[in-house]
Structures are given as structure tokens and as C-alpha cells.
Short mmCIF file of C-alpha atoms and ligand atoms in Angstrom, two decimals:
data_model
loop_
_atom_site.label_atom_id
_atom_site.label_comp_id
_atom_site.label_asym_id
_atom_site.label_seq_id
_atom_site.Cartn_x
_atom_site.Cartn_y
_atom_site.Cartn_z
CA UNK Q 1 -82.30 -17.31 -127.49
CA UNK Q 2 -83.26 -19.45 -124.08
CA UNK Q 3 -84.26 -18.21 -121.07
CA UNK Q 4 -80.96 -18.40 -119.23
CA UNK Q 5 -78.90 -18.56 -123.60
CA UNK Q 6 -77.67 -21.72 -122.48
CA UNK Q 7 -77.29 -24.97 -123.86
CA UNK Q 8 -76.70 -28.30 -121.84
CA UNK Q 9 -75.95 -32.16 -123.06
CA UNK Q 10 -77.12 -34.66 -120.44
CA UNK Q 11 -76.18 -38.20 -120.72
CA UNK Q 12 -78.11 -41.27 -119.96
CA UNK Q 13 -81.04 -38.67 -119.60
CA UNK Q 14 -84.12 -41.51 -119.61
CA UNK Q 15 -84.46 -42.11 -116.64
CA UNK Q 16 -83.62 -41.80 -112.22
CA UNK Q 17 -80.67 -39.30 -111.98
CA UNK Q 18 -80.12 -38.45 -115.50
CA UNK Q 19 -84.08 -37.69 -115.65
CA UNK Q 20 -83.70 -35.17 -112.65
CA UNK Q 21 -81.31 -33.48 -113.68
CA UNK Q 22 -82.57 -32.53 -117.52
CA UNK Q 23 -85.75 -31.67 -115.98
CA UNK Q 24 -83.82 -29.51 -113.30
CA UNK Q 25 -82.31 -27.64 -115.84
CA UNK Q 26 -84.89 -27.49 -118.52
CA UNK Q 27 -86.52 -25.63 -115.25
CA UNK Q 28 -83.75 -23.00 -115.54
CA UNK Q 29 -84.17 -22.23 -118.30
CA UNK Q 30 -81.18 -24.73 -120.45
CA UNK Q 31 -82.33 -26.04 -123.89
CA UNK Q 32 -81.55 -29.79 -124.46
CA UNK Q 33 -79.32 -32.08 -126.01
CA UNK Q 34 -80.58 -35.62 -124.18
CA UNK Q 35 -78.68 -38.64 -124.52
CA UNK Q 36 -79.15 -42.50 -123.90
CA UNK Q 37 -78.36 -46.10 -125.07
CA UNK Q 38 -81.05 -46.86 -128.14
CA UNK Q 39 -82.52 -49.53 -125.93
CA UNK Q 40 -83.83 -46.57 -123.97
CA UNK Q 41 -85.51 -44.79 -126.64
CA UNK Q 42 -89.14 -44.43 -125.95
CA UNK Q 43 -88.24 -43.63 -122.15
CA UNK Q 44 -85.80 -40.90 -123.24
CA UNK Q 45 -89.25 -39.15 -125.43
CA UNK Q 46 -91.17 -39.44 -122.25
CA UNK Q 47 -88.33 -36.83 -120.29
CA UNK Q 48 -87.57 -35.06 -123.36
CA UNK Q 49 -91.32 -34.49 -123.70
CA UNK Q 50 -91.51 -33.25 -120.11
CA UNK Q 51 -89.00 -31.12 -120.59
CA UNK Q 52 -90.62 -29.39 -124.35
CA UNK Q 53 -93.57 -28.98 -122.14
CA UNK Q 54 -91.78 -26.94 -120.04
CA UNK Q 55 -90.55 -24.78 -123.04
CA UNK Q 56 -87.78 -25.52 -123.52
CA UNK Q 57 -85.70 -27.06 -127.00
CA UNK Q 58 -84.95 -30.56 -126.86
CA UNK Q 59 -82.79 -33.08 -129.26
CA UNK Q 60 -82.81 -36.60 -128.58
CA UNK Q 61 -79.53 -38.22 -128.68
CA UNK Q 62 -79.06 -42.20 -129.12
CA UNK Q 63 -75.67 -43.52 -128.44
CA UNK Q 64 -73.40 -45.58 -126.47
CA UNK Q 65 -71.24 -43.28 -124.39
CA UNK Q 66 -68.14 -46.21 -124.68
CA UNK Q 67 -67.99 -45.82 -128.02
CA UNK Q 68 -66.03 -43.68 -129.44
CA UNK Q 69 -67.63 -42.80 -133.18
CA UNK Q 70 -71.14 -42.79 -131.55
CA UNK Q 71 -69.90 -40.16 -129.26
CA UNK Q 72 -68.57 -38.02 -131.65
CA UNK Q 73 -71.14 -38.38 -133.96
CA UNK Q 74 -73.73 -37.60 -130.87
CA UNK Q 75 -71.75 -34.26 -130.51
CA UNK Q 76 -71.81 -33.53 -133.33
CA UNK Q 77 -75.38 -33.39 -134.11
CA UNK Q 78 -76.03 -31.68 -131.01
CA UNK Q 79 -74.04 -28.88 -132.17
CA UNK Q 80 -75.83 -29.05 -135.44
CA UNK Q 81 -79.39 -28.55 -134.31
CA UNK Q 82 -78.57 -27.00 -131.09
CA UNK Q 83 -75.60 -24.32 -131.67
CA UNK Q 84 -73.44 -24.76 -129.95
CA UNK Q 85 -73.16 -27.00 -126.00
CA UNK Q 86 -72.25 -25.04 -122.87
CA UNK Q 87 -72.27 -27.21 -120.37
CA UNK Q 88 -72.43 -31.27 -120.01
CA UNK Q 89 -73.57 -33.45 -117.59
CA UNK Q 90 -71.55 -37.17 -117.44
CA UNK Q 91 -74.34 -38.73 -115.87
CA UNK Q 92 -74.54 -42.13 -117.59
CA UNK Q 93 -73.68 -45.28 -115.39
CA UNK Q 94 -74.00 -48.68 -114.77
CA UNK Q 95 -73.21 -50.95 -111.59
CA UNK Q 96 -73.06 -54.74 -112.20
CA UNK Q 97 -72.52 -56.12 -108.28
CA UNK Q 98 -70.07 -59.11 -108.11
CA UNK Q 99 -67.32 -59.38 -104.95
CA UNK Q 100 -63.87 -59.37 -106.38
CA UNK Q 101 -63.12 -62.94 -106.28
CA UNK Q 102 -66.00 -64.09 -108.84
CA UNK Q 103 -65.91 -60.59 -110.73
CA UNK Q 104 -65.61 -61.76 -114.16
CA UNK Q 105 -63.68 -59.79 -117.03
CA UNK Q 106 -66.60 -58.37 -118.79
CA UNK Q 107 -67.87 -57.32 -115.75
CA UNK Q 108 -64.91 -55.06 -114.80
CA UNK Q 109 -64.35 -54.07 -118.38
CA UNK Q 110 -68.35 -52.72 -119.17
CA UNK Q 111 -68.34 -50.58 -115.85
CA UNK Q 112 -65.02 -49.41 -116.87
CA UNK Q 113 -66.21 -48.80 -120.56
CA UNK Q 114 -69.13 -46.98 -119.24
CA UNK Q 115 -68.45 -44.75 -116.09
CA UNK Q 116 -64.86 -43.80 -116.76
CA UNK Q 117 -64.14 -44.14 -120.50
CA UNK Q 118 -67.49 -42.64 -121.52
CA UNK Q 119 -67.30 -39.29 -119.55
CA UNK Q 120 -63.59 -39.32 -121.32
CA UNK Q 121 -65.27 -39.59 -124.56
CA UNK Q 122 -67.69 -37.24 -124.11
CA UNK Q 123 -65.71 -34.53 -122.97
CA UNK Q 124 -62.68 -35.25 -125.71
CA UNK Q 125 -65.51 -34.77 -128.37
CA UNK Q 126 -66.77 -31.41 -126.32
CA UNK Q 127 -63.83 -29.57 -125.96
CA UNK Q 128 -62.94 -27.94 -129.57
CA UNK Q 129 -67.00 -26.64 -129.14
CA UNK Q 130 -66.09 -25.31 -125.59
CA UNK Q 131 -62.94 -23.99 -125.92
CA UNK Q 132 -63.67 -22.34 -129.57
CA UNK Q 133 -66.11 -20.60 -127.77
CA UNK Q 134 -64.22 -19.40 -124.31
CA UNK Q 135 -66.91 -21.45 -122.26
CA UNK Q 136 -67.93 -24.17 -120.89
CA UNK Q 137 -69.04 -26.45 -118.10
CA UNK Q 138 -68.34 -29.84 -117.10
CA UNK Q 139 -70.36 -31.51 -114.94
CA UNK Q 140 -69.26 -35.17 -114.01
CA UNK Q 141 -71.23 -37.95 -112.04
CA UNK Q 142 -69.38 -39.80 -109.82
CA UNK Q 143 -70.44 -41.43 -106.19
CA UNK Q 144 -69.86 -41.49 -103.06
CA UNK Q 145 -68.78 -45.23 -103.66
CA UNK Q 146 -66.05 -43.40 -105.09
CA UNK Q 147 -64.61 -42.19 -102.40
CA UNK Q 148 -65.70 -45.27 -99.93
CA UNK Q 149 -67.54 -47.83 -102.04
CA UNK Q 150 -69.42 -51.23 -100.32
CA UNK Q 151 -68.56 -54.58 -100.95
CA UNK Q 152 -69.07 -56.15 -104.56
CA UNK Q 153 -68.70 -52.61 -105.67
CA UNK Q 154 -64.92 -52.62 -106.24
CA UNK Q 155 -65.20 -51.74 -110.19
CA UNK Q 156 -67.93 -49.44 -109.64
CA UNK Q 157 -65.67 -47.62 -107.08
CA UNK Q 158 -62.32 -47.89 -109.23
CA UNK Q 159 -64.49 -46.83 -112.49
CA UNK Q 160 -66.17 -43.38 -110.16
CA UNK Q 161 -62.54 -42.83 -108.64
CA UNK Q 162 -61.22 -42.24 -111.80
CA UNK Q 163 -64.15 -40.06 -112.70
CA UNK Q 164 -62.78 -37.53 -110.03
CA UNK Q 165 -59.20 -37.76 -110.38
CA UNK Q 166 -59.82 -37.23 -114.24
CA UNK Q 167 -61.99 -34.24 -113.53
CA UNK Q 168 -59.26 -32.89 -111.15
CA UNK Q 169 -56.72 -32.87 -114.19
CA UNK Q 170 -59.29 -31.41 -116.39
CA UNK Q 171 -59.90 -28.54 -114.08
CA UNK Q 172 -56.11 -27.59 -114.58
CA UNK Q 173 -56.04 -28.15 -118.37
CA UNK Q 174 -59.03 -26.65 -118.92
CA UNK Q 175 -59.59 -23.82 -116.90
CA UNK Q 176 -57.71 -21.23 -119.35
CA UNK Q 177 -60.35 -21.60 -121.29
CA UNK Q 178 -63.36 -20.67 -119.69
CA UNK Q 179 -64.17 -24.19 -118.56
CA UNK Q 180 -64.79 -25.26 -115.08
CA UNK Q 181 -64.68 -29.09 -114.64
CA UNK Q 182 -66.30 -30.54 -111.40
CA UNK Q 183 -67.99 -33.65 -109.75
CA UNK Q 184 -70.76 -34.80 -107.91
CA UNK Q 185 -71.05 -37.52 -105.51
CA UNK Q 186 -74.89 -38.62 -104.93
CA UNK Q 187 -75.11 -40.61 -102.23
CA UNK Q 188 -77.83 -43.64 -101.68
CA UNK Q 189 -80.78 -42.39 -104.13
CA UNK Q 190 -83.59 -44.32 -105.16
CA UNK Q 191 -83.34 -45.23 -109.15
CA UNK Q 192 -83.38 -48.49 -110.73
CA UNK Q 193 -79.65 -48.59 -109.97
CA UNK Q 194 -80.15 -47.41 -106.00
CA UNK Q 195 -82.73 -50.44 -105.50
CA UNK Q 196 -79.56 -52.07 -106.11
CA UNK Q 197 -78.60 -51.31 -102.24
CA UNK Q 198 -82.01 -50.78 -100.97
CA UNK Q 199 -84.43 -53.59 -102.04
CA UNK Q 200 -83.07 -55.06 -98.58
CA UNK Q 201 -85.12 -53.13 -96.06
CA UNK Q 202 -82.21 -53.77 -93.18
CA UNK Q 203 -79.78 -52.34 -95.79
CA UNK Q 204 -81.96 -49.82 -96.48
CA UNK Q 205 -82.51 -48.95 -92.96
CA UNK Q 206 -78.91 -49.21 -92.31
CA UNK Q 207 -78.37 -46.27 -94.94
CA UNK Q 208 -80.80 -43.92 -93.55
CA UNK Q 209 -79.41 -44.55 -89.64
CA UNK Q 210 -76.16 -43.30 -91.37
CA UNK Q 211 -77.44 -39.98 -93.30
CA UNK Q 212 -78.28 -36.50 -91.13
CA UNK Q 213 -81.09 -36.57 -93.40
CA UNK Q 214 -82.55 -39.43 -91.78
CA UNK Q 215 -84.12 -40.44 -95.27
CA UNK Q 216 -82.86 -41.93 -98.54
CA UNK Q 217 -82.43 -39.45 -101.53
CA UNK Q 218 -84.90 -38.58 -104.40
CA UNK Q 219 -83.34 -38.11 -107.98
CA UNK Q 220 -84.40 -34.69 -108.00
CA UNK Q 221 -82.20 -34.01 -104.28
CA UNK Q 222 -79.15 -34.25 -106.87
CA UNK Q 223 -80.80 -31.33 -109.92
CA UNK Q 224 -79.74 -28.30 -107.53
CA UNK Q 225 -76.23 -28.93 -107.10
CA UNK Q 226 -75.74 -29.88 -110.76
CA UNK Q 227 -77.55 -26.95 -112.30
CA UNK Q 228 -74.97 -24.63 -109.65
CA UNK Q 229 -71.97 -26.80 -111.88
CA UNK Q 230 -73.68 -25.64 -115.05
CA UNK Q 231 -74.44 -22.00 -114.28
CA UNK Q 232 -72.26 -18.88 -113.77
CA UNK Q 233 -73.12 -19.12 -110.34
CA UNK Q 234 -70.03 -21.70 -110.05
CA UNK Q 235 -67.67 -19.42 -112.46
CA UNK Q 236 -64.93 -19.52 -110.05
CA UNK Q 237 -65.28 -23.13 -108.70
CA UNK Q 238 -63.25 -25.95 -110.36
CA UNK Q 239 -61.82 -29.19 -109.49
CA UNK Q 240 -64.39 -29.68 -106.65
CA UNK Q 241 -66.11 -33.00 -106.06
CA UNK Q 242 -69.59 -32.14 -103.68
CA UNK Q 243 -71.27 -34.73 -102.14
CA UNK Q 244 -75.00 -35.07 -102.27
CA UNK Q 245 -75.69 -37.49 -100.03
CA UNK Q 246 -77.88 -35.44 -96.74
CA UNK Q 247 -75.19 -35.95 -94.90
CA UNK Q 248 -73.87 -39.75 -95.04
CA UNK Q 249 -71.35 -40.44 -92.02
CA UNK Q 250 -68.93 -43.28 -93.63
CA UNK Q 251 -66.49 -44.18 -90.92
N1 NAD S 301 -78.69 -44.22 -107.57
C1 NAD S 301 -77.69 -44.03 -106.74
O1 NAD S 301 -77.80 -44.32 -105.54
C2 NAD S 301 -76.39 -43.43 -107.23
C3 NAD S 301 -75.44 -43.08 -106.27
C4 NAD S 301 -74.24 -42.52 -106.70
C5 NAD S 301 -73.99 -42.30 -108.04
N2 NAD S 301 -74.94 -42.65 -108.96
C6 NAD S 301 -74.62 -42.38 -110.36
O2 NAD S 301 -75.62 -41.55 -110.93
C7 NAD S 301 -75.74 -41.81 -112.32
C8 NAD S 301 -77.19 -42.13 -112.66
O3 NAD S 301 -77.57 -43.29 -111.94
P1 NAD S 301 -79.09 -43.74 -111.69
O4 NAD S 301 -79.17 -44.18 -110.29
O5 NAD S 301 -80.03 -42.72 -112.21
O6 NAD S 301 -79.09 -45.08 -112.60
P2 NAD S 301 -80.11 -45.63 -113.68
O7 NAD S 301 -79.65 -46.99 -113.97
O8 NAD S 301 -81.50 -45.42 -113.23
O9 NAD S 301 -79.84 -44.66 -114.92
C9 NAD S 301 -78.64 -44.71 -115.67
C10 NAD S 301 -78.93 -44.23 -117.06
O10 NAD S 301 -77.72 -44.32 -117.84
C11 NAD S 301 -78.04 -44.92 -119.08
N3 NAD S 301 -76.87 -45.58 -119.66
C12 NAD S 301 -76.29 -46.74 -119.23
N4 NAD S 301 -75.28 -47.08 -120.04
C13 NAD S 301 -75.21 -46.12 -120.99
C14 NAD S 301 -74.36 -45.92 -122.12
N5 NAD S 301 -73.39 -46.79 -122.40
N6 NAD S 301 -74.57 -44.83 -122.89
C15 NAD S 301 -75.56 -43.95 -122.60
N7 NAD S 301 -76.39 -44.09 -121.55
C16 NAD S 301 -76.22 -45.17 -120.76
C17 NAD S 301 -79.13 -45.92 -118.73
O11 NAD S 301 -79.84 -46.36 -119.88
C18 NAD S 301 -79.97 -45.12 -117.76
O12 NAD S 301 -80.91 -44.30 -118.41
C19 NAD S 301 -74.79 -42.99 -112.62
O13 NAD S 301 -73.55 -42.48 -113.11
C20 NAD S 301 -74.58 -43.60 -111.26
O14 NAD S 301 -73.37 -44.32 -111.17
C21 NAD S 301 -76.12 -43.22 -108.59
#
């Protein structure tokens, strides 16, 4: 038994967000199932590591969260060595900029594939586990580009748009059993993916102007509110989207 008897599957888990948040929970006491693309291998050992020396279990999970047989399969052995998964994390994510005009095909299609199809997958393949066992809880990353988005970020915002209207119809269809399905909205943090928007230090400045913060967010700003998603502490909360953003004023 863990410290808190819970078990939680993080995706894209190497590194920035994904990082934060296994190391936010393996802090709570959550045993591991950590997932990421191959490519990100050794990177996922180093966090996985981090997280054994905390005490906690850990299973390293390579696969592809658009594909449909890796996901399954990844599931699958997490319930194998693991138990059994009570909560998830849909924190994998990629943003390839491009205005609509010049957006080409693949471009649209792999943020699609990624963002909105893979937390689909992921959760399809989690259900039987969660429902079989009365519990669960869904924790899905979207953005506060979701809601707003910036310019050459029209896919990314379509692709993290339907990350919250999907996890609003979850809510409802899951919620008899024991599951609680919500999202989270980081706003501007700095990852490999934030640099994205902030390499530019008048964008960048522009950004922090904006937030009540007054500064730009650290991965770890976002493990609090997603460890709340994955505890009992949110039992009655479902169908929420938070944003953790310290305070962004859009319009
Ligand atoms: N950084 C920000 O400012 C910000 C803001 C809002 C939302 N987000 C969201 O937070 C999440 C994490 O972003 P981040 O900033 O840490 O980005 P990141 O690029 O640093 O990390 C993303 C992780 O997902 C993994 N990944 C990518 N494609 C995958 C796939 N097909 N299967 C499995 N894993 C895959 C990557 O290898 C990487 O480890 C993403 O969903 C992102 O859209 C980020």
C-alpha cells in the first residue's frame, strides 16, 4: 500500500509540466505509471528516478499517446505492474506555431492527433479499470489558449478547446461511476514549449504586464491544482476547467 493507496498515470511525464506534476504527486504520496514518446526515454528515467527517490513506485511507460494500440497496450501494463490506475493526468502536448493561412495539413492534423485525440485515447483505454473499480480521476491539460488562444495558435486552440468540451461530456457520462473528469488551464509557463511565447523579451514582458502575478509561471505553479483533481479533496467537483495562470487578464 502507498502513502495516500493511490495510483496515478501521467502522460508526457519527461519533462516541463508533465515533470511537475509526477513529482507533485509522487510528493503526496501517488505511486507512478510515467508516460512519454520513446524519443524521450532517458529524460523520462531522470523524473522517474526523482520521483523513486522520493519513495515512491514508478513504471516507465513509452508510447505515442495518438496511437491507438500503443495506448492500450501502455494501459495495460500499467495495470499489470501497478494494480490498478486511479487517477490520470492528460498532460502530453505539442504546439507547432504557423498563422492559418500557411498552416499546412500535417501541421493541423499532429496537434490534433496529439492534444485532443490522445487524451481520448487514454481515457477510452482507462475507463473499464476505473469504472470496474467505482473510482477514478481524470485530470485533463488544456490552456488558456483554449479559451483565448494568440495568433498562429489556431490548432493549438481548436485541439485544447476540444480538450474541455470533451471533459465536460465526460463529467456527465462518467460521474455515476465514481469518476470526476476536470481540466486545467496553465497559463504562460516556462517549458520548452512556453519559450515558444517568451524567447521574445517584449512578448515576454507583455505577458507578465497582463498576469496579477506580475511574473511568468514555473512548472511546478501548475502540481497543486492537479494533485486537488486527483485527490478526494475534489470528490464532489466535476466538469470544471481552473485556470492556472496568476491571474492573466485577456480582454
Ligand atoms: N508551457 C505553457 O506555457 C503551457 C500553457 C498551457 C498549456 N500547456 C500544456 O501543458 C502540457 C505540457 O506542456 P509543457 O509546456 O510542459 O511542454 P513540453 O514540450 O515541455 O512537454 C510536453 C511533453 O509531452 C511529450 N509528448 C509530446 N507528444 C507526445 C506523444 N505523442 N505521446 C506522449 N508524450 C508526448 C513530450 O515529449 C514532452 O515530454 C501540454 O499539454 C501543453 O499544451 C503548456
Amino acid at each position: 500500500m502507498t502513502a495516500n493507496g493511490k495510483i496515478a498515470l501521467v502522460t508526457g511525464a519527461s519533462r516541463g509540466i508533465g515533470r511537475a506534476i509526477a513529482l507533485g504527486l509522487a510528493q503526496r504520496g501517488f505511486d507512478l505509471a510515467l508516460n512519454d514518446i520513446a524519443a524521450q526515454a532517458e529524460a523520462l528515467k531522470a523524473t522517474a528516478d526523482e520521483a523513486r527517490a522520493l519513495g515512491r513506485r514508478v513504471e516507465e511507460l513509452h508510447a505515442d499517446v495518438s496511437d491507438k494500440g500503443q495506448v492500450q497496450a501502455m494501459v495495460e501494463t500499467a495495470v499489470e505492474r501497478l494494480g490498478t490506475v486511479h487517477a490520470v493526468v492528460n498532460n502530453a502536448g505539442i504546439l507547432r506555431a504557423s498563422d492559418v493561412e500557411h498552416c499546412p495539413e500535417d501541421y493541423w492534423d499532429s496537434v490534433m492527433d496529439v492534444n485532443a485525440k490522445g487524451t481520448f485515447l487514454v481515457v477510452q483505454a482507462l475507463l473499464p479499470v476505473m469504472k470496474a473499480q467505482g473510482y477514478g480521476r481524470i485530470c485533463n491539460i488544456s490552456s488558456i489558449g483554449g479559451k483565448h488562444g494568440a495568433p498562429e495558435q489556431a490548432h493549438y486552440s481548436a485541439s485544447k478547446a476540444a480538450v474541455m468540451g470533451f471533459t465536460r461530456v465526460l463529467a456527465q457520462e462518467v460521474g455515476p461511476f465514481g469518476i470526476t473528469a476536470n481540466c486545467i488551464c496553465p497559463g504562460i509557463i516556462l517549458t520548452d514549449m512556453g519559450r515558444v511565447n517568451l524567447d521574445d523579451p517584449d512578448v515576454r514582458g507583455a505577458w507578465q504586464a497582463k498576469t496579477a502575478m506580475a511574473r511568468i509561471g514555473d512548472p511546478g505553479d501548475v502540481a497543486g491544482p492537479v494533485a486537488f483533481f486527483c485527490s478526494d479533496d475534489s470528490a464532489f467537483v466535476t466538469g470544471q476547467t481552473l485556470n492556472v495562470d496568476g491571474g492573466i487578464v485577456l480582454s
